[in-house]
């Protein structure tokens, strides 16, 4: 039942335009933030904004919000795997030095 | 008997749209790991050569990067709207949005061409004497820059080819209001290319 609904859901133009406007605003924000010297914090801000933008694209443009839950679980596991790679690499790397 | 069997086979449309979509996502995960490995290398080297990365990134034009970001974001919008248009039964509008997406993809590559040409004129291309005379950290920065944005540009080119095929399929009604999973999967690919750029832009252009 849920699957059928998800499949029949057509996302309206308005939703897409709203998301696009948010993406443009976030781009402006990240460029503005980069013009200030935030020290070590600037990479955190840049990555946080990029992640929000990526999430918006995944959820709305790529329909994850409207598709079956299995797709969200898939994507979550994929990004979790990448995060584990990142953590393990840095755990290893900090011991080499 | 055979004819009846054949007729039954022909009238039964064998397809699994959800399965097709899962297959596309699985492919996208391999892409994620491909680029993920590069982002990992970037993270480690940026951690090691922080100041050199900041210095080298001054060579990049933030404005060009910003324009290309906006171009890709807009192309993602028109891609998504092309699917909506087709599903609402408006083939013409869908084709219009698809061609707009292809146009923006070309615009991105044209921008990239001028951006890289300017770098080449400054002698900053892989293996050049100018580049090799720089400190190690800067060489690595430009190495990563060319490999990562280059592989991304290759994906944009592949994306254009896929979208041109989709344009023809929609035009010939092979992809239509009832059967649009191919267009949806092409859209997924295009949005992934967009997401990768969303991360490339701040990591290469906006370093302090």
mmCIF file of C-alpha atoms in Angstrom:
data_model
loop_
_atom_site.group_PDB
_atom_site.id
_atom_site.type_symbol
_atom_site.label_atom_id
_atom_site.label_comp_id
_atom_site.label_asym_id
_atom_site.label_seq_id
_atom_site.Cartn_x
_atom_site.Cartn_y
_atom_site.Cartn_z
ATOM 1 C CA UNK A 1 0.000 0.000 0.000
ATOM 2 C CA UNK A 2 2.719 2.389 1.057
ATOM 3 C CA UNK A 3 4.674 1.445 -2.023
ATOM 4 C CA UNK A 4 1.765 2.217 -4.292
ATOM 5 C CA UNK A 5 1.268 5.628 -2.739
ATOM 6 C CA UNK A 6 4.933 6.408 -2.989
ATOM 7 C CA UNK A 7 4.936 5.451 -6.614
ATOM 8 C CA UNK A 8 1.973 7.615 -7.438
ATOM 9 C CA UNK A 9 3.269 10.685 -5.678
ATOM 10 C CA UNK A 10 4.114 13.473 -8.105
ATOM 11 C CA UNK A 11 6.203 16.248 -6.608
ATOM 12 C CA UNK A 12 4.910 19.662 -7.667
ATOM 13 C CA UNK A 13 6.952 22.342 -9.420
ATOM 14 C CA UNK A 14 6.552 24.655 -6.406
ATOM 15 C CA UNK A 15 8.312 22.216 -4.062
ATOM 16 C CA UNK A 16 11.242 21.937 -6.451
ATOM 17 C CA UNK A 17 11.537 25.695 -6.894
ATOM 18 C CA UNK A 18 11.445 26.166 -3.125
ATOM 19 C CA UNK A 19 14.258 23.622 -2.684
ATOM 20 C CA UNK A 20 16.247 25.271 -5.485
ATOM 21 C CA UNK A 21 15.882 28.684 -3.811
ATOM 22 C CA UNK A 22 17.093 27.158 -0.530
ATOM 23 C CA UNK A 23 20.083 25.634 -2.326
ATOM 24 C CA UNK A 24 20.982 28.988 -3.902
ATOM 25 C CA UNK A 25 20.624 30.739 -0.525
ATOM 26 C CA UNK A 26 22.871 28.133 1.135
ATOM 27 C CA UNK A 27 25.436 28.605 -1.647
ATOM 28 C CA UNK A 28 25.442 32.350 -0.963
ATOM 29 C CA UNK A 29 25.815 31.575 2.737
ATOM 30 C CA UNK A 30 28.799 29.279 2.260
ATOM 31 C CA UNK A 31 30.590 31.831 0.028
ATOM 32 C CA UNK A 32 29.909 34.595 2.565
ATOM 33 C CA UNK A 33 31.079 32.415 5.444
ATOM 34 C CA UNK A 34 34.305 31.672 3.557
ATOM 35 C CA UNK A 35 35.138 35.371 3.353
ATOM 36 C CA UNK A 36 35.432 35.522 7.152
ATOM 37 C CA UNK A 37 38.430 34.022 8.868
ATOM 38 C CA UNK A 38 36.881 31.443 11.180
ATOM 39 C CA UNK A 39 40.116 29.505 11.684
ATOM 40 C CA UNK A 40 39.645 25.776 12.190
ATOM 41 C CA UNK A 41 35.922 26.322 12.327
ATOM 42 C CA UNK A 42 35.612 27.350 8.668
ATOM 43 C CA UNK A 43 35.944 23.775 7.340
ATOM 44 C CA UNK A 44 33.223 22.661 9.789
ATOM 45 C CA UNK A 45 30.883 25.411 8.573
ATOM 46 C CA UNK A 46 31.653 24.644 4.908
ATOM 47 C CA UNK A 47 31.017 20.911 5.352
ATOM 48 C CA UNK A 48 27.875 21.472 7.422
ATOM 49 C CA UNK A 49 26.355 23.714 4.749
ATOM 50 C CA UNK A 50 27.396 21.295 1.967
ATOM 51 C CA UNK A 51 25.799 18.413 3.905
ATOM 52 C CA UNK A 52 22.510 20.291 4.290
ATOM 53 C CA UNK A 53 22.548 21.029 0.544
ATOM 54 C CA UNK A 54 23.340 17.400 -0.261
ATOM 55 C CA UNK A 55 20.541 16.227 2.033
ATOM 56 C CA UNK A 56 18.052 18.553 0.331
ATOM 57 C CA UNK A 57 19.004 17.160 -3.087
ATOM 58 C CA UNK A 58 18.796 13.563 -1.800
ATOM 59 C CA UNK A 59 15.446 13.980 -0.063
ATOM 60 C CA UNK A 60 13.531 16.075 -2.601
ATOM 61 C CA UNK A 61 15.252 16.031 -6.008
ATOM 62 C CA UNK A 62 16.150 12.348 -5.636
ATOM 63 C CA UNK A 63 12.749 11.535 -4.105
ATOM 64 C CA UNK A 64 14.059 9.767 -0.998
ATOM 65 C CA UNK A 65 11.462 11.580 1.086
ATOM 66 C CA UNK A 66 8.653 10.131 -1.024
ATOM 67 C CA UNK A 67 10.046 6.697 -1.941
ATOM 68 C CA UNK A 68 9.919 3.459 0.019
ATOM 69 C CA UNK A 69 11.723 3.467 3.319
ATOM 70 C CA UNK A 70 14.110 0.808 2.002
ATOM 71 C CA UNK A 71 15.811 3.470 -0.182
ATOM 72 C CA UNK A 72 16.467 5.717 2.825
ATOM 73 C CA UNK A 73 17.943 2.756 4.724
ATOM 74 C CA UNK A 74 20.156 1.921 1.717
ATOM 75 C CA UNK A 75 21.514 5.444 1.431
ATOM 76 C CA UNK A 76 22.010 5.714 5.175
ATOM 77 C CA UNK A 77 24.073 2.510 5.213
ATOM 78 C CA UNK A 78 26.141 3.717 2.230
ATOM 79 C CA UNK A 79 27.017 7.003 3.933
ATOM 80 C CA UNK A 80 27.617 5.198 7.222
ATOM 81 C CA UNK A 81 30.145 2.998 5.416
ATOM 82 C CA UNK A 82 31.894 6.072 4.064
ATOM 83 C CA UNK A 83 31.967 7.623 7.543
ATOM 84 C CA UNK A 84 33.495 4.444 8.971
ATOM 85 C CA UNK A 85 36.195 4.611 6.258
ATOM 86 C CA UNK A 86 36.891 8.187 7.269
ATOM 87 C CA UNK A 87 37.073 7.485 10.992
ATOM 88 C CA UNK A 88 39.255 4.377 10.584
ATOM 89 C CA UNK A 89 41.625 6.182 8.208
ATOM 90 C CA UNK A 90 42.123 9.059 10.600
ATOM 91 C CA UNK A 91 42.430 6.736 13.586
ATOM 92 C CA UNK A 92 45.194 4.922 11.706
ATOM 93 C CA UNK A 93 46.772 8.087 10.360
ATOM 94 C CA UNK A 94 47.129 9.829 13.719
ATOM 95 C CA UNK A 95 49.112 6.840 15.038
ATOM 96 C CA UNK A 96 51.584 6.880 12.153
ATOM 97 C CA UNK A 97 52.751 10.342 13.037
ATOM 98 C CA UNK B 1 -1.119 -23.337 -28.699
ATOM 99 C CA UNK B 2 2.140 -21.620 -29.393
ATOM 100 C CA UNK B 3 0.364 -18.610 -30.747
ATOM 101 C CA UNK B 4 -1.746 -18.274 -27.649
ATOM 102 C CA UNK B 5 1.311 -18.521 -25.459
ATOM 103 C CA UNK B 6 3.060 -15.887 -27.515
ATOM 104 C CA UNK B 7 0.081 -13.578 -27.387
ATOM 105 C CA UNK B 8 -0.039 -13.907 -23.614
ATOM 106 C CA UNK B 9 3.647 -13.125 -23.335
ATOM 107 C CA UNK B 10 3.308 -10.106 -25.582
ATOM 108 C CA UNK B 11 0.408 -8.545 -23.742
ATOM 109 C CA UNK B 12 2.018 -9.048 -20.361
ATOM 110 C CA UNK B 13 4.440 -6.195 -19.751
ATOM 111 C CA UNK B 14 7.261 -7.559 -17.716
ATOM 112 C CA UNK B 15 8.828 -4.825 -15.712
ATOM 113 C CA UNK B 16 9.813 -3.960 -12.168
ATOM 114 C CA UNK B 17 10.201 -0.228 -11.647
ATOM 115 C CA UNK B 18 11.155 -0.478 -7.979
ATOM 116 C CA UNK B 19 13.766 -3.110 -8.851
ATOM 117 C CA UNK B 20 15.153 -0.854 -11.578
ATOM 118 C CA UNK B 21 15.430 1.974 -9.108
ATOM 119 C CA UNK B 22 17.181 -0.184 -6.517
ATOM 120 C CA UNK B 23 19.640 -1.231 -9.223
ATOM 121 C CA UNK B 24 20.334 2.414 -10.047
ATOM 122 C CA UNK B 25 20.931 3.256 -6.390
ATOM 123 C CA UNK B 26 23.341 0.322 -6.064
ATOM 124 C CA UNK B 27 25.290 1.749 -8.998
ATOM 125 C CA UNK B 28 25.241 5.185 -7.379
ATOM 126 C CA UNK B 29 26.788 3.664 -4.247
ATOM 127 C CA UNK B 30 29.745 2.446 -6.287
ATOM 128 C CA UNK B 31 30.086 6.028 -7.532
ATOM 129 C CA UNK B 32 29.892 7.239 -3.962
ATOM 130 C CA UNK B 33 32.733 4.947 -2.943
ATOM 131 C CA UNK B 34 34.763 5.978 -6.022
ATOM 132 C CA UNK B 35 34.544 9.662 -5.144
ATOM 133 C CA UNK B 36 34.553 8.852 -1.427
ATOM 134 C CA UNK B 37 38.034 7.366 -1.735
ATOM 135 C CA UNK B 38 39.228 10.588 -3.329
ATOM 136 C CA UNK B 39 37.594 12.730 -0.674
ATOM 137 C CA UNK B 40 39.375 10.531 1.854
ATOM 138 C CA UNK B 41 42.739 11.202 0.191
ATOM 139 C CA UNK B 42 41.847 14.892 0.113
ATOM 140 C CA UNK B 43 41.034 14.874 3.840
ATOM 141 C CA UNK B 44 44.312 13.238 4.812
ATOM 142 C CA UNK B 45 46.437 15.561 2.622
ATOM 143 C CA UNK B 46 44.572 18.668 3.651
ATOM 144 C CA UNK B 47 45.207 17.661 7.265
ATOM 145 C CA UNK B 48 48.912 17.266 6.485
ATOM 146 C CA UNK B 49 49.445 20.300 4.231
ATOM 147 C CA UNK B 50 46.906 22.764 5.580
ATOM 148 C CA UNK B 51 48.753 25.985 4.799
ATOM 149 C CA UNK B 52 49.836 24.835 1.353
ATOM 150 C CA UNK B 53 46.249 23.942 0.455
ATOM 151 C CA UNK B 54 45.078 27.386 1.539
ATOM 152 C CA UNK B 55 47.827 29.034 -0.504
ATOM 153 C CA UNK B 56 47.255 26.944 -3.634
ATOM 154 C CA UNK B 57 43.472 27.460 -3.562
ATOM 155 C CA UNK B 58 44.062 31.205 -4.007
ATOM 156 C CA UNK B 59 44.872 30.317 -7.634
ATOM 157 C CA UNK B 60 41.258 29.259 -8.199
ATOM 158 C CA UNK B 61 38.622 31.786 -9.187
ATOM 159 C CA UNK B 62 35.807 31.646 -6.611
ATOM 160 C CA UNK B 63 33.489 33.470 -9.003
ATOM 161 C CA UNK B 64 33.842 30.826 -11.736
ATOM 162 C CA UNK B 65 33.247 28.100 -9.145
ATOM 163 C CA UNK B 66 30.196 29.927 -7.867
ATOM 164 C CA UNK B 67 28.734 30.325 -11.359
ATOM 165 C CA UNK B 68 29.258 26.627 -12.036
ATOM 166 C CA UNK B 69 27.609 25.760 -8.718
ATOM 167 C CA UNK B 70 24.551 27.798 -9.651
ATOM 168 C CA UNK B 71 24.519 26.281 -13.152
ATOM 169 C CA UNK B 72 24.515 22.722 -11.770
ATOM 170 C CA UNK B 73 21.928 23.482 -9.071
ATOM 171 C CA UNK B 74 19.629 24.952 -11.727
ATOM 172 C CA UNK B 75 20.190 21.988 -14.022
ATOM 173 C CA UNK B 76 19.126 19.704 -11.170
ATOM 174 C CA UNK B 77 15.954 21.762 -10.802
ATOM 175 C CA UNK B 78 15.070 21.491 -14.503
ATOM 176 C CA UNK B 79 15.879 17.750 -14.424
ATOM 177 C CA UNK B 80 13.463 17.182 -11.541
ATOM 178 C CA UNK B 81 10.792 19.333 -13.206
ATOM 179 C CA UNK B 82 11.191 17.413 -16.464
ATOM 180 C CA UNK B 83 10.114 14.225 -14.641
ATOM 181 C CA UNK B 84 7.163 15.979 -13.024
ATOM 182 C CA UNK B 85 6.082 17.373 -16.405
ATOM 183 C CA UNK B 86 6.216 13.939 -18.032
ATOM 184 C CA UNK B 87 4.278 12.334 -15.199
ATOM 185 C CA UNK B 88 1.624 15.031 -15.487
ATOM 186 C CA UNK B 89 1.376 14.114 -19.167
ATOM 187 C CA UNK B 90 2.955 17.279 -20.547
ATOM 188 C CA UNK B 91 5.461 15.831 -23.003
ATOM 189 C CA UNK B 92 6.397 19.176 -24.565
ATOM 190 C CA UNK B 93 7.215 20.777 -21.236
ATOM 191 C CA UNK B 94 9.194 17.696 -20.218
ATOM 192 C CA UNK B 95 11.252 17.935 -23.404
ATOM 193 C CA UNK B 96 11.776 21.652 -22.804
ATOM 194 C CA UNK B 97 13.083 21.031 -19.272
ATOM 195 C CA UNK B 98 15.273 18.175 -20.507
ATOM 196 C CA UNK B 99 16.871 20.337 -23.186
ATOM 197 C CA UNK B 100 17.393 23.102 -20.605
ATOM 198 C CA UNK B 101 19.191 20.580 -18.400
ATOM 199 C CA UNK B 102 21.427 19.566 -21.314
ATOM 200 C CA UNK B 103 22.085 23.248 -22.061
ATOM 201 C CA UNK B 104 23.179 23.909 -18.461
ATOM 202 C CA UNK B 105 25.400 20.816 -18.557
ATOM 203 C CA UNK B 106 27.158 22.246 -21.628
ATOM 204 C CA UNK B 107 27.423 25.635 -19.945
ATOM 205 C CA UNK B 108 29.158 23.957 -17.014
ATOM 206 C CA UNK B 109 31.695 22.348 -19.352
ATOM 207 C CA UNK B 110 32.313 25.603 -21.253
ATOM 208 C CA UNK B 111 33.014 27.330 -17.936
ATOM 209 C CA UNK B 112 35.309 24.473 -16.966
ATOM 210 C CA UNK B 113 37.132 24.766 -20.287
ATOM 211 C CA UNK B 114 37.918 28.461 -19.761
ATOM 212 C CA UNK B 115 38.841 27.848 -16.141
ATOM 213 C CA UNK B 116 41.303 25.080 -17.010
ATOM 214 C CA UNK B 117 42.679 27.032 -20.011
ATOM 215 C CA UNK B 118 43.558 29.929 -17.703
ATOM 216 C CA UNK B 119 45.366 27.496 -15.376
ATOM 217 C CA UNK B 120 47.230 25.967 -18.298
ATOM 218 C CA UNK B 121 48.314 29.429 -19.454
ATOM 219 C CA UNK B 122 49.769 30.043 -16.030
ATOM 220 C CA UNK B 123 51.705 26.815 -16.506
ATOM 221 C CA UNK B 124 49.676 25.045 -13.842
ATOM 222 C CA UNK B 125 48.860 21.675 -15.349
ATOM 223 C CA UNK B 126 49.789 18.161 -14.236
ATOM 224 C CA UNK B 127 53.479 17.469 -14.812
ATOM 225 C CA UNK B 128 54.426 21.019 -15.833
ATOM 226 C CA UNK B 129 57.742 22.448 -14.666
ATOM 227 C CA UNK B 130 55.940 25.380 -13.125
ATOM 228 C CA UNK B 131 53.778 23.069 -11.027
ATOM 229 C CA UNK B 132 56.607 20.728 -10.068
ATOM 230 C CA UNK B 133 58.675 23.658 -8.779
ATOM 231 C CA UNK B 134 55.992 24.342 -6.163
ATOM 232 C CA UNK B 135 56.157 22.902 -2.637
ATOM 233 C CA UNK B 136 54.904 19.323 -2.233
ATOM 234 C CA UNK B 137 51.667 20.366 -0.545
ATOM 235 C CA UNK B 138 50.672 22.574 -3.473
ATOM 236 C CA UNK B 139 51.546 19.888 -6.023
ATOM 237 C CA UNK B 140 49.253 17.491 -4.179
ATOM 238 C CA UNK B 141 46.503 20.119 -4.024
ATOM 239 C CA UNK B 142 46.597 20.641 -7.788
ATOM 240 C CA UNK B 143 46.866 16.895 -8.379
ATOM 241 C CA UNK B 144 43.699 16.319 -6.379
ATOM 242 C CA UNK B 145 42.040 19.323 -8.009
ATOM 243 C CA UNK B 146 42.646 18.025 -11.531
ATOM 244 C CA UNK B 147 41.746 14.410 -10.768
ATOM 245 C CA UNK B 148 38.597 15.159 -8.781
ATOM 246 C CA UNK B 149 37.143 17.967 -10.902
ATOM 247 C CA UNK B 150 38.301 16.097 -14.018
ATOM 248 C CA UNK B 151 36.496 12.909 -13.025
ATOM 249 C CA UNK B 152 33.485 15.023 -12.129
ATOM 250 C CA UNK B 153 33.586 16.713 -15.553
ATOM 251 C CA UNK B 154 33.756 13.254 -17.142
ATOM 252 C CA UNK B 155 30.547 12.420 -15.274
ATOM 253 C CA UNK B 156 28.953 15.588 -16.634
ATOM 254 C CA UNK B 157 29.879 14.485 -20.168
ATOM 255 C CA UNK B 158 28.418 10.999 -19.560
ATOM 256 C CA UNK B 159 25.356 12.704 -18.083
ATOM 257 C CA UNK B 160 24.890 14.736 -21.273
ATOM 258 C CA UNK B 161 25.011 11.557 -23.374
ATOM 259 C CA UNK B 162 22.418 9.875 -21.128
ATOM 260 C CA UNK B 163 20.146 12.931 -21.182
ATOM 261 C CA UNK B 164 20.337 13.189 -24.977
ATOM 262 C CA UNK B 165 19.214 9.541 -25.153
ATOM 263 C CA UNK B 166 16.371 10.346 -22.741
ATOM 264 C CA UNK B 167 15.358 13.301 -24.928
ATOM 265 C CA UNK B 168 15.074 11.002 -27.940
ATOM 266 C CA UNK B 169 13.192 8.346 -25.927
ATOM 267 C CA UNK B 170 10.659 10.867 -24.635
ATOM 268 C CA UNK B 171 10.314 12.327 -28.123
ATOM 269 C CA UNK B 172 9.563 8.855 -29.531
ATOM 270 C CA UNK B 173 7.252 7.999 -26.602
ATOM 271 C CA UNK B 174 9.470 5.110 -25.551
ATOM 272 C CA UNK B 175 9.619 6.890 -22.230
ATOM 273 C CA UNK B 176 6.170 8.205 -21.386
ATOM 274 C CA UNK B 177 3.675 9.058 -18.665
ATOM 275 C CA UNK B 178 3.284 5.402 -17.657
ATOM 276 C CA UNK B 179 6.839 4.261 -18.204
ATOM 277 C CA UNK B 180 9.217 6.889 -16.908
ATOM 278 C CA UNK B 181 11.608 4.898 -14.678
ATOM 279 C CA UNK B 182 14.459 5.375 -17.192
ATOM 280 C CA UNK B 183 14.062 9.142 -16.985
ATOM 281 C CA UNK B 184 13.864 8.922 -13.192
ATOM 282 C CA UNK B 185 17.075 6.865 -13.012
ATOM 283 C CA UNK B 186 18.846 9.286 -15.356
ATOM 284 C CA UNK B 187 17.691 12.039 -13.020
ATOM 285 C CA UNK B 188 19.187 10.181 -10.046
ATOM 286 C CA UNK B 189 22.524 10.034 -11.867
ATOM 287 C CA UNK B 190 22.359 13.727 -12.702
ATOM 288 C CA UNK B 191 21.549 14.711 -9.108
ATOM 289 C CA UNK B 192 24.480 12.622 -7.836
ATOM 290 C CA UNK B 193 26.785 14.607 -10.131
ATOM 291 C CA UNK B 194 25.270 17.727 -8.564
ATOM 292 C CA UNK B 195 25.844 16.473 -5.002
ATOM 293 C CA UNK B 196 29.501 15.711 -5.718
ATOM 294 C CA UNK B 197 29.991 19.254 -7.015
ATOM 295 C CA UNK B 198 28.252 20.636 -3.910
ATOM 296 C CA UNK B 199 31.140 19.152 -1.900
ATOM 297 C CA UNK B 200 33.920 19.885 -4.417
ATOM 298 C CA UNK B 201 33.108 23.598 -4.530
ATOM 299 C CA UNK B 202 33.782 24.537 -0.876
ATOM 300 C CA UNK B 203 36.646 22.032 -0.519
ATOM 301 C CA UNK B 204 38.670 23.417 -3.439
ATOM 302 C CA UNK B 205 37.516 27.002 -3.948
ATOM 303 C CA UNK B 206 36.660 28.196 -0.457
ATOM 304 C CA UNK B 207 39.718 27.443 1.684
ATOM 305 C CA UNK B 208 41.046 29.961 4.101
#
